[in-house]
Short mmCIF file of C-alpha atoms in Angstrom, two decimals:
data_model
loop_
_atom_site.label_atom_id
_atom_site.label_comp_id
_atom_site.label_asym_id
_atom_site.label_seq_id
_atom_site.Cartn_x
_atom_site.Cartn_y
_atom_site.Cartn_z
CA MET A 1 4.93 27.90 -16.02
CA HIS A 2 5.38 26.05 -18.69
CA ALA A 3 2.61 22.80 -18.48
CA HIS A 4 5.22 20.01 -17.27
CA SER A 5 7.06 22.16 -14.65
CA SER A 6 3.12 22.75 -12.48
CA TRP A 7 3.54 19.48 -11.89
CA TYR A 8 6.82 19.16 -11.06
CA ALA A 9 6.87 22.20 -8.89
CA LEU A 10 3.51 20.72 -7.29
CA GLN A 11 5.42 17.33 -6.40
CA LEU A 12 8.28 19.22 -4.88
CA SER A 13 6.13 21.19 -2.95
CA ALA A 14 4.17 18.11 -1.19
CA VAL A 15 7.28 16.16 -1.35
CA LEU A 16 9.10 18.70 0.86
CA LEU A 17 5.65 19.29 3.31
CA TRP A 18 5.32 15.59 3.69
CA TRP A 19 9.37 15.29 4.85
CA ALA A 20 8.93 18.07 7.06
CA LEU A 21 5.48 16.94 8.58
CA VAL A 22 7.80 13.47 8.99
CA LYS A 23 10.75 15.19 10.84
CA ARG A 24 8.14 17.33 12.84
CA LYS A 25 6.65 13.94 14.06
CA THR A 26 9.46 12.10 14.52
CA GLY A 27 12.59 14.05 14.57
CA ASN A 28 14.70 12.39 12.17
CA HIS A 29 14.65 12.63 8.31
CA LEU A 30 12.57 10.17 6.02
CA TYR A 31 15.25 8.28 4.44
CA SER A 32 16.68 7.09 8.52
CA LEU A 33 12.98 5.88 8.94
CA CYS A 34 12.65 4.19 5.70
CA SER A 35 14.96 1.16 7.30
CA SER A 36 13.22 -2.19 8.32
CA SER A 37 14.14 -6.06 8.74
CA VAL A 38 12.52 -7.11 5.92
CA ILE A 39 13.03 -5.93 2.02
CA THR A 40 10.63 -6.92 -0.40
CA ARG A 41 12.46 -7.32 -4.01
CA PRO A 42 10.62 -7.17 -7.31
CA SER A 43 10.84 -10.24 -9.40
CA TRP A 44 13.00 -9.16 -12.21
CA LEU A 45 15.31 -7.37 -9.80
CA SER A 46 18.24 -9.59 -8.26
CA ARG A 47 18.70 -9.32 -4.51
CA HIS A 48 22.30 -7.83 -5.05
CA HIS A 49 21.04 -4.80 -7.07
CA LEU A 50 18.06 -4.12 -4.53
CA LEU A 51 21.00 -4.85 -1.56
CA LEU A 52 23.17 -1.80 -3.34
CA LEU A 53 20.51 0.35 -4.00
CA VAL A 54 19.83 0.44 -0.11
CA SER A 55 22.87 0.62 0.42
CA HIS A 56 22.32 4.19 -1.88
CA LYS A 57 19.56 4.65 0.18
CA ARG A 58 20.57 8.69 1.54
CA HIS A 59 21.97 9.88 -1.57
CA ILE A 60 18.53 8.32 -3.67
CA PHE A 61 16.41 10.09 -1.69
CA VAL A 62 18.33 13.33 -1.92
CA ALA A 63 18.21 13.51 -5.00
CA LEU A 64 14.44 13.49 -5.53
CA PRO A 65 13.88 17.28 -4.28
CA VAL A 66 16.94 18.48 -6.60
CA ALA A 67 15.36 16.59 -9.57
CA LEU A 68 11.77 17.71 -8.92
CA ALA A 69 13.05 21.34 -8.77
CA ALA A 70 14.71 20.57 -11.77
CA GLY A 71 11.66 20.00 -13.86
CA THR A 72 10.22 22.90 -12.22
CA LEU A 73 12.40 25.10 -13.71
CA ALA A 74 13.34 23.25 -17.22
CA GLY A 75 10.46 21.09 -17.59
CA GLN A 76 10.72 21.90 -21.50
CA HIS A 77 13.97 19.67 -21.90
CA ALA A 78 13.23 16.37 -22.26
CA LEU A 79 15.96 14.90 -21.16
CA VAL A 80 15.27 16.82 -18.04
CA ARG A 81 12.43 14.66 -17.51
CA LEU A 82 13.92 11.58 -18.46
CA LEU A 83 16.42 11.91 -15.93
CA ALA A 84 13.42 13.00 -13.49
CA ALA A 85 11.75 9.84 -14.33
CA LEU A 86 14.65 7.99 -13.06
CA VAL A 87 15.19 9.51 -10.07
CA VAL A 88 12.08 9.64 -8.92
CA SER A 89 11.99 5.49 -10.17
CA LEU A 90 15.16 5.16 -8.37
CA TYR A 91 13.60 6.28 -4.98
CA HIS A 92 10.48 5.08 -5.21
CA LEU A 93 11.86 1.45 -5.36
CA THR A 94 14.10 2.33 -2.54
CA GLU A 95 11.51 3.37 -0.46
CA SER A 96 8.33 1.04 -1.11
CA SER A 97 11.00 -1.62 -0.56
CA HIS A 98 11.23 -0.82 2.99
CA THR A 99 7.47 0.40 2.99
CA ASN A 100 4.73 -1.60 0.50
CA ARG A 101 3.56 1.44 1.04
CA HIS A 102 1.32 2.75 -2.21
CA GLY A 103 0.56 7.00 -2.00
CA GLU A 104 3.62 7.15 -4.18
CA TYR A 105 2.83 4.92 -6.95
CA PRO A 106 0.82 8.40 -9.09
CA MET A 107 4.12 9.89 -8.41
CA LEU A 108 5.91 7.12 -9.82
CA TYR A 109 3.78 6.68 -12.76
CA THR A 110 3.17 9.98 -13.49
CA SER A 111 7.17 11.05 -13.49
CA TRP A 112 7.37 8.33 -16.82
CA ALA A 113 3.48 10.27 -18.22
CA MET A 114 5.97 13.83 -18.32
CA VAL A 115 8.21 12.03 -20.53
CA LEU A 116 5.77 12.40 -22.98
CA PRO A 117 5.03 15.94 -25.20
CA ASP A 118 3.20 18.01 -23.35
CA SER A 119 -0.89 17.50 -23.97
CA LEU A 120 -0.23 13.50 -24.02
CA ALA A 121 1.64 14.46 -20.90
CA HIS A 122 -1.36 15.96 -18.99
CA ALA A 123 -4.17 13.49 -20.71
CA ALA A 124 -1.63 10.58 -19.25
CA SER A 125 -1.52 12.12 -15.89
CA MET A 126 -5.77 11.64 -15.72
CA GLY A 127 -5.17 8.50 -16.92
CA VAL A 128 -2.66 7.82 -13.84
CA ALA A 129 -5.33 10.03 -11.42
CA ILE A 130 -8.08 7.71 -12.39
CA HIS A 131 -6.54 4.56 -12.40
CA PHE A 132 -4.90 4.54 -9.15
CA VAL A 133 -8.70 5.62 -7.48
CA LEU A 134 -10.58 3.36 -9.82
CA SER A 135 -7.84 0.40 -8.98
CA CYS A 136 -8.50 1.39 -5.02
CA GLY A 137 -12.36 -0.30 -5.87
CA ILE A 138 -11.91 -3.12 -8.09
CA ALA A 139 -9.45 -4.53 -5.61
CA LYS A 140 -12.73 -4.04 -2.84
CA CYS A 141 -14.94 -5.53 -5.74
CA ILE A 142 -12.32 -8.92 -6.07
CA VAL A 143 -11.44 -9.36 -2.29
CA GLY A 144 -14.12 -8.07 -0.32
CA GLY A 145 -16.82 -8.38 -2.64
CA ALA A 146 -19.05 -5.56 -3.37
CA LYS A 147 -22.10 -6.02 -1.68
CA GLU A 148 -19.53 -7.60 2.06
CA TRP A 149 -18.02 -3.98 1.60
CA VAL A 150 -20.77 -2.00 1.61
CA CYS A 151 -23.26 -4.16 3.54
CA GLY A 152 -20.76 -5.97 5.64
CA GLY A 153 -20.09 -4.17 8.62
CA THR A 154 -16.65 -2.89 6.52
CA MET A 155 -16.33 0.59 7.50
CA SER A 156 -18.00 -0.07 10.46
CA THR A 157 -14.68 -2.22 11.50
CA TYR A 158 -11.73 -0.42 10.19
CA LEU A 159 -13.38 2.92 12.36
CA ASN A 160 -13.11 0.76 15.13
CA VAL A 161 -10.35 -0.58 14.89
CA TYR A 162 -8.39 2.95 14.12
CA GLY A 163 -10.58 4.19 16.56
CA GLN A 164 -8.96 2.26 19.05
CA SER A 165 -5.23 2.91 18.10
CA THR A 166 -2.75 4.64 20.17
CA THR A 167 -0.36 5.21 16.95
CA SER A 168 -2.50 5.84 14.45
CA LYS A 169 -5.74 7.07 16.08
CA PRO A 170 -8.15 9.90 13.89
CA LEU A 171 -8.02 13.50 14.95
CA LEU A 172 -11.77 13.38 15.94
CA ARG A 173 -12.45 10.19 18.26
CA GLY A 174 -16.14 11.03 18.80
CA LEU A 175 -16.33 11.70 14.57
CA ASN A 176 -14.87 8.53 14.75
CA ARG A 177 -17.49 6.29 17.23
CA TRP A 178 -20.53 8.58 15.52
CA LEU A 179 -18.96 7.36 11.69
CA ALA A 180 -19.01 3.80 12.96
CA CYS A 181 -22.64 3.52 15.01
CA ARG A 182 -24.55 5.76 12.43
CA ALA A 183 -22.96 6.28 9.36
CA SER A 184 -20.68 3.08 8.79
CA VAL A 185 -22.87 1.55 5.70
CA TRP A 186 -23.25 4.76 3.63
CA ILE A 187 -19.16 5.67 3.61
CA GLY A 188 -18.88 2.60 2.40
CA LEU A 189 -21.41 3.03 -0.20
CA GLY A 190 -19.79 6.23 -0.90
CA THR A 191 -16.45 5.10 -1.51
CA LEU A 192 -17.21 2.48 -3.57
CA LEU A 193 -19.55 4.91 -5.58
CA LEU A 194 -16.77 7.33 -6.00
CA GLU A 195 -13.76 5.19 -6.66
CA CYS A 196 -15.69 2.87 -9.28
CA VAL A 197 -18.10 5.14 -11.23
CA ALA A 198 -17.99 8.77 -10.11
CA VAL A 199 -14.24 9.18 -10.92
CA PRO A 200 -14.10 6.85 -14.09
CA LEU A 201 -17.25 8.78 -15.05
CA THR A 202 -14.87 11.81 -14.74
CA LEU A 203 -13.40 10.58 -18.47
CA LEU A 204 -16.70 11.37 -20.30
CA LEU A 205 -17.01 15.60 -18.64
CA PRO A 206 -16.90 18.00 -21.28
CA CYS A 207 -14.01 20.60 -19.30
CA ALA A 208 -11.24 20.40 -16.70
CA ARG A 209 -13.73 22.62 -14.20
CA SER A 210 -15.84 19.91 -13.76
CA ARG A 211 -13.65 17.10 -13.88
CA SER A 212 -11.79 18.67 -11.21
CA VAL A 213 -14.91 18.88 -9.34
CA ILE A 214 -15.48 15.41 -9.06
CA GLY A 215 -12.21 14.51 -9.16
CA LEU A 216 -9.54 16.10 -7.20
CA TRP A 217 -12.11 17.48 -4.45
CA GLY A 218 -13.80 14.74 -4.35
CA MET A 219 -10.68 12.63 -3.29
CA VAL A 220 -9.57 16.05 -1.30
CA GLY A 221 -13.08 15.31 0.68
CA LEU A 222 -12.11 11.25 0.97
CA HIS A 223 -8.70 11.90 2.35
CA VAL A 224 -10.22 15.01 4.76
CA GLY A 225 -12.63 12.40 6.62
CA ILE A 226 -9.99 10.20 6.79
CA ALA A 227 -8.42 12.13 8.72
CA LEU A 228 -10.37 13.91 10.98
CA GLY A 229 -12.75 10.08 11.54
CA MET A 230 -10.44 7.57 10.58
CA SER A 231 -6.84 7.68 11.02
CA LEU A 232 -4.39 11.29 10.53
CA ASN A 233 -1.84 9.15 9.71
CA VAL A 234 -3.56 7.54 6.79
CA GLY A 235 -5.02 10.54 5.71
CA LEU A 236 -1.59 12.60 5.36
CA VAL A 237 0.44 9.53 3.76
CA PHE A 238 -1.40 9.98 0.89
CA LEU A 239 0.31 14.11 0.65
CA THR A 240 2.31 13.30 -2.58
CA THR A 241 -0.74 11.69 -4.44
CA LEU A 242 -2.80 14.91 -4.74
CA PRO A 243 -0.39 16.56 -7.45
CA THR A 244 -1.14 13.88 -9.53
CA TYR A 245 -5.05 14.71 -8.48
CA VAL A 246 -4.47 18.55 -9.05
CA HIS A 247 -2.65 17.80 -12.41
CA GLY A 248 -4.67 15.13 -14.04
CA PHE A 249 -7.77 16.19 -13.25
CA SER A 250 -7.34 19.79 -14.78
CA CYS A 251 -6.96 17.98 -17.84
CA ASP A 252 -9.26 19.72 -20.83
CA ALA A 253 -8.84 16.38 -23.62
CA ARG A 254 -12.18 16.67 -25.62
CA VAL A 255 -13.56 13.35 -25.19
CA GLY A 256 -12.52 11.48 -28.59
CA SER A 257 -9.42 12.77 -28.67
CA ALA A 258 -6.06 11.00 -29.93
CA GLU A 259 -5.17 12.64 -25.92
CA TRP A 260 -8.43 11.76 -24.13
CA TRP A 261 -8.08 7.63 -25.53
CA LEU A 262 -4.52 8.03 -24.22
CA ALA A 263 -5.81 8.59 -21.11
CA ALA A 264 -9.10 6.25 -21.10
CA GLY A 265 -6.45 3.94 -22.27
CA VAL A 266 -4.02 4.43 -19.24
CA ALA A 267 -6.72 4.74 -16.68
CA LEU A 268 -9.28 1.79 -17.57
CA LEU A 269 -7.28 -0.89 -19.07
CA PRO A 270 -5.53 -2.21 -16.08
CA SER A 271 -8.77 -2.72 -13.83
CA ALA A 272 -10.23 -4.12 -16.93
CA LEU A 273 -7.42 -6.44 -17.36
CA ALA A 274 -7.35 -7.80 -13.69
CA LEU A 275 -11.64 -8.07 -14.04
CA ALA A 276 -10.97 -10.16 -17.66
CA ARG A 277 -8.69 -12.33 -15.38
CA GLY A 278 -10.80 -12.55 -12.17
CA ARG A 279 -7.99 -11.10 -9.83
CA GLN A 280 -5.77 -8.43 -8.80
CA LEU A 281 -2.70 -7.70 -10.65
CA ALA A 282 0.29 -8.49 -9.00
CA GLU A 283 1.99 -6.60 -6.15
CA ASP A 284 5.67 -6.39 -8.05
CA TRP A 285 7.15 -3.39 -8.06
CA PRO A 286 6.58 -1.36 -10.45
CA CYS A 287 2.85 -2.71 -10.85
CA THR A 288 0.33 -3.17 -7.92
CA PRO A 289 -3.51 -3.72 -7.06
CA CYS A 290 -3.72 -0.83 -5.06
CA SER A 291 -5.38 -2.88 -1.99
CA LEU A 292 -6.19 -0.28 -0.27
CA PHE A 293 -8.41 -1.49 2.84
CA MET A 294 -10.08 -4.00 -0.04
CA TRP A 295 -11.10 -6.71 2.65
CA SER A 296 -15.05 -6.85 3.35
CA GLY A 297 -16.56 -6.12 7.34
CA ALA A 298 -15.61 -9.93 8.43
CA GLN A 299 -12.33 -10.18 6.54
CA ALA A 300 -10.96 -7.18 7.99
CA GLU A 301 -12.11 -8.22 11.50
CA ARG A 302 -10.12 -11.52 11.43
CA LEU A 303 -7.51 -10.29 10.24
CA SER A 304 -6.94 -7.22 12.57
CA ARG A 305 -8.15 -9.81 15.51
CA LEU A 306 -5.64 -12.74 14.86
CA THR A 307 -2.44 -10.35 13.34
CA MET A 308 -2.52 -6.78 14.05
CA THR A 309 -3.91 -6.51 17.35
CA GLY A 310 -4.23 -8.76 20.23
CA THR A 311 -1.93 -11.40 21.69
CA THR A 312 -1.64 -13.17 18.08
CA ARG A 313 0.86 -12.62 15.00
CA LEU A 314 0.84 -14.08 11.72
CA VAL A 315 5.06 -14.12 11.71
CA LEU A 316 7.83 -14.74 8.75
CA ALA A 317 11.32 -16.50 10.08
CA THR A 318 14.38 -17.30 7.51
CA ARG A 319 14.60 -21.60 6.92
CA ARG A 320 18.61 -20.75 8.85
CA THR A 321 16.35 -19.52 11.34
CA ALA A 322 13.56 -22.20 11.58
CA GLN A 323 16.06 -25.06 11.43
CA ALA A 324 18.28 -23.26 14.57
CA HIS A 325 15.06 -22.82 16.43
CA PRO A 326 12.75 -24.99 15.99
CA GLY A 327 10.27 -23.93 18.77
CA LEU A 328 10.80 -20.58 18.20
CA VAL A 329 9.67 -19.78 21.86
CA GLY A 330 11.42 -16.50 22.85
CA ALA A 331 12.31 -15.10 19.61
CA LEU A 332 12.07 -11.78 18.83
CA VAL A 333 9.32 -10.41 17.00
CA LEU A 334 10.42 -7.55 14.64
CA HIS A 335 7.29 -5.41 13.48
CA HIS A 336 6.86 -2.88 10.60
CA GLY A 337 6.65 0.35 11.55
CA GLY A 338 2.79 1.03 10.75
CA SER A 339 0.45 3.67 8.34
CA GLY A 340 3.29 5.86 9.04
CA ALA A 341 5.29 3.89 6.55
CA PHE A 342 8.30 4.02 9.25
CA GLY A 343 9.85 0.57 9.73
CA THR A 344 12.35 -0.79 12.32
CA LYS A 345 16.15 -1.09 12.09
CA GLY A 346 17.75 -4.45 10.64
CA ALA A 347 17.49 -7.54 12.62
CA PRO A 348 19.15 -8.18 15.45
CA ALA A 349 22.09 -11.47 16.11
CA SER A 350 19.99 -13.45 18.13
CA PRO A 351 16.55 -15.50 17.17
CA ALA A 352 14.12 -13.06 15.16
CA VAL A 353 11.45 -14.08 13.33
CA HIS A 354 9.37 -10.81 11.48
CA ASP A 355 5.68 -9.83 11.52
CA ALA A 356 4.12 -9.99 8.13
CA VAL A 357 1.52 -7.30 8.30
CA LEU A 358 2.23 -4.96 5.58
CA ARG A 359 5.08 -7.37 4.22
CA ALA A 360 3.27 -10.30 3.28
CA THR A 361 -0.68 -9.30 4.13
CA GLY A 362 -2.20 -6.46 5.76
CA PHE A 363 -5.15 -3.74 5.40
CA THR A 364 -3.06 -2.15 2.54
CA LEU A 365 -1.08 -5.29 1.29
CA LEU A 366 -2.10 -8.21 -0.63
CA HIS A 367 0.59 -10.16 -2.15
CA ASP A 368 -0.18 -13.17 -4.44
CA ASN A 369 -3.69 -12.89 -4.69
CA LEU A 370 -4.50 -14.41 -1.57
CA VAL A 371 -8.41 -13.08 -1.79
CA GLY A 372 -9.96 -15.69 0.80
CA ALA A 373 -7.06 -15.76 2.85
CA PHE A 374 -9.35 -14.35 6.02
CA ASP A 375 -12.30 -16.86 4.66
CA LEU A 376 -13.48 -19.32 6.59
CA ALA A 377 -14.50 -22.44 4.59
CA ALA A 378 -18.47 -23.76 4.73
CA GLU A 379 -16.63 -26.89 6.47
CA ASP A 380 -15.86 -25.30 9.60
CA LEU A 381 -18.70 -23.31 10.46
CA PRO A 382 -20.01 -23.95 13.63
CA GLY A 383 -23.78 -25.13 13.00
CA ALA A 384 -23.48 -26.62 9.32
CA GLY A 385 -20.86 -29.64 11.10
CA GLY A 386 -18.07 -27.50 11.60
CA SER A 387 -16.17 -27.11 15.22
CA ALA A 388 -15.67 -23.85 17.74
CA PRO A 389 -15.43 -20.51 15.93
CA GLU A 390 -11.37 -21.00 17.68
CA ALA A 391 -10.54 -24.15 16.11
CA ALA A 392 -12.44 -22.94 12.56
CA GLU A 393 -10.27 -19.81 12.45
CA LEU A 394 -6.76 -22.24 13.71
CA GLN A 395 -7.84 -24.40 10.57
CA MET A 396 -8.33 -20.94 8.20
CA MET A 397 -4.90 -19.76 9.74
CA ARG A 398 -3.22 -23.42 8.68
CA ARG A 399 -4.47 -22.78 5.27
CA LEU A 400 -3.17 -19.25 5.12
CA LEU A 401 0.36 -20.59 6.01
CA ARG A 402 0.46 -23.21 3.72
CA ARG A 403 -0.50 -20.66 0.94
CA LEU A 404 1.95 -18.26 2.23
CA GLU A 405 4.90 -20.40 2.18
CA ARG A 406 4.74 -21.78 -1.80
CA TRP A 407 4.60 -18.40 -2.30
CA LEU A 408 7.32 -17.44 -0.15
CA ALA A 409 9.56 -20.37 -1.49
CA ARG A 410 8.26 -19.35 -5.07
CA GLU A 411 9.37 -16.29 -5.22
CA GLN A 412 12.22 -15.49 -2.72
CA ARG A 413 11.28 -12.20 -2.58
CA LEU A 414 11.18 -11.28 0.91
CA LEU A 415 14.24 -10.81 2.38
CA GLU A 416 15.63 -10.64 5.50
CA ALA A 417 17.69 -7.08 5.93
CA GLU A 418 20.24 -7.72 7.98
CA SER A 419 21.12 -11.50 6.49
CA ALA A 420 19.91 -10.76 2.84
CA THR A 421 18.16 -14.41 3.10
CA ALA A 422 14.95 -14.85 1.88
CA LEU A 423 12.06 -15.78 4.49
CA GLU A 424 10.44 -18.94 3.78
CA ARG A 425 8.86 -20.39 6.81
CA ALA A 426 5.63 -18.80 8.43
CA TYR A 427 4.06 -19.00 11.63
CA PHE A 428 0.84 -18.74 13.71
CA VAL A 429 2.47 -17.17 17.22
CA GLU A 430 0.63 -16.17 20.30
CA LEU A 431 3.47 -13.41 21.89
CA ASP A 432 4.67 -13.53 25.08
CA GLY A 433 3.04 -10.72 28.04
CA GLY A 434 5.17 -8.12 27.09
CA GLY A 435 3.72 -8.60 22.81
CA THR A 436 7.48 -8.42 21.58
CA ARG A 437 8.45 -12.42 22.03
CA VAL A 438 7.44 -16.11 20.77
CA ALA A 439 5.90 -17.52 24.04
CA LYS A 440 3.62 -20.29 21.65
CA VAL A 441 3.87 -21.35 18.21
CA LEU A 442 0.22 -22.37 17.14
CA ALA A 443 0.61 -23.39 14.21
CA ASP A 444 2.62 -23.74 10.78
CA GLY A 445 3.11 -24.16 6.93
CA GLY A 446 3.37 -27.81 7.81
CA ALA A 447 0.25 -28.58 10.16
#
């Protein structure tokens, strides 16, 4: 099989398998599930053009396997590869505008790498694979901090949250509990070493076989472990990333060759830029910092308890909704669909606000470099002249709301799907007994 065609064939197989799993689990096709009450607009794309794309979502989704099949059969033709990259881009933009998930960024980037001649395409795909893994590790270092991420109970927090989940649970709950109690520090250390050291060092290995042993099988092992011990959904949602790992780490570019320098540039320059700036790359399609489980243990615990699993939520509203219903009491809270990347339908005619998780923040999303958003300020800490823990966390949420509202108003990028109106207001609210409506506003961006 032609070298270009092999990636298209692998990617087509992974896409069809992923879609079949989604259909089996939900009874619905992926394009009908990838809808949300909120859509995210890239800064460079007008609201009108994004809505136009969304309105043709079904046709765009159906075009994806057709384009990958064309690449499989005629990958030696440059025009076919270019058209395939355009279709993948339209698909990924449409899908990620609803879901904000990161698992298919490697497919997007590799589809454009395939436009290059054979040897360069293979090298670029290796660069994409390394970049995706390394940037996940860099995000952990910038947001949570390497020391805190390893030693701050981080993996124990994530394991406990998913271990108690009913919708995104691990395949083996017993393994989850054992790992949380006995091995969370070693898992954290191993994850950072794999992402920040082992995978980037595959660039220096002499042959494709050794690169595959560390790069491909290291990532396969990581995601199998995630599925077994943390969350089956999270493990499976990266299925369509596998073809880039298989193809990329099979590259045999000689160290120091032109192909190798291309791979190294793609792999390392984005992370080098982030480290030089001291902040993450923007979350602005097609750019992403790949913020995946980047919070430290303390940050992740507050994020989970205050905005995901408890009786309080961080919610977003349009200015019109905020003005018409200033108290928001009784407003319906529309949630994202979760790690399976499946959203909800559009907002109803009645007053509604939108859960900010996986729209503005979450375990795998962080807009506008809100690093430190879930850190308590020193003056707020109990025993240091600060207030009680509950009051300190409320102060923390007020600061987060102010920062988030400034970004929402400036960027106008999060849109209510039903009205196509920008979300500009943010609130910290308490839910009613059913967990579906606002019972009380605890803080807002102006407080």
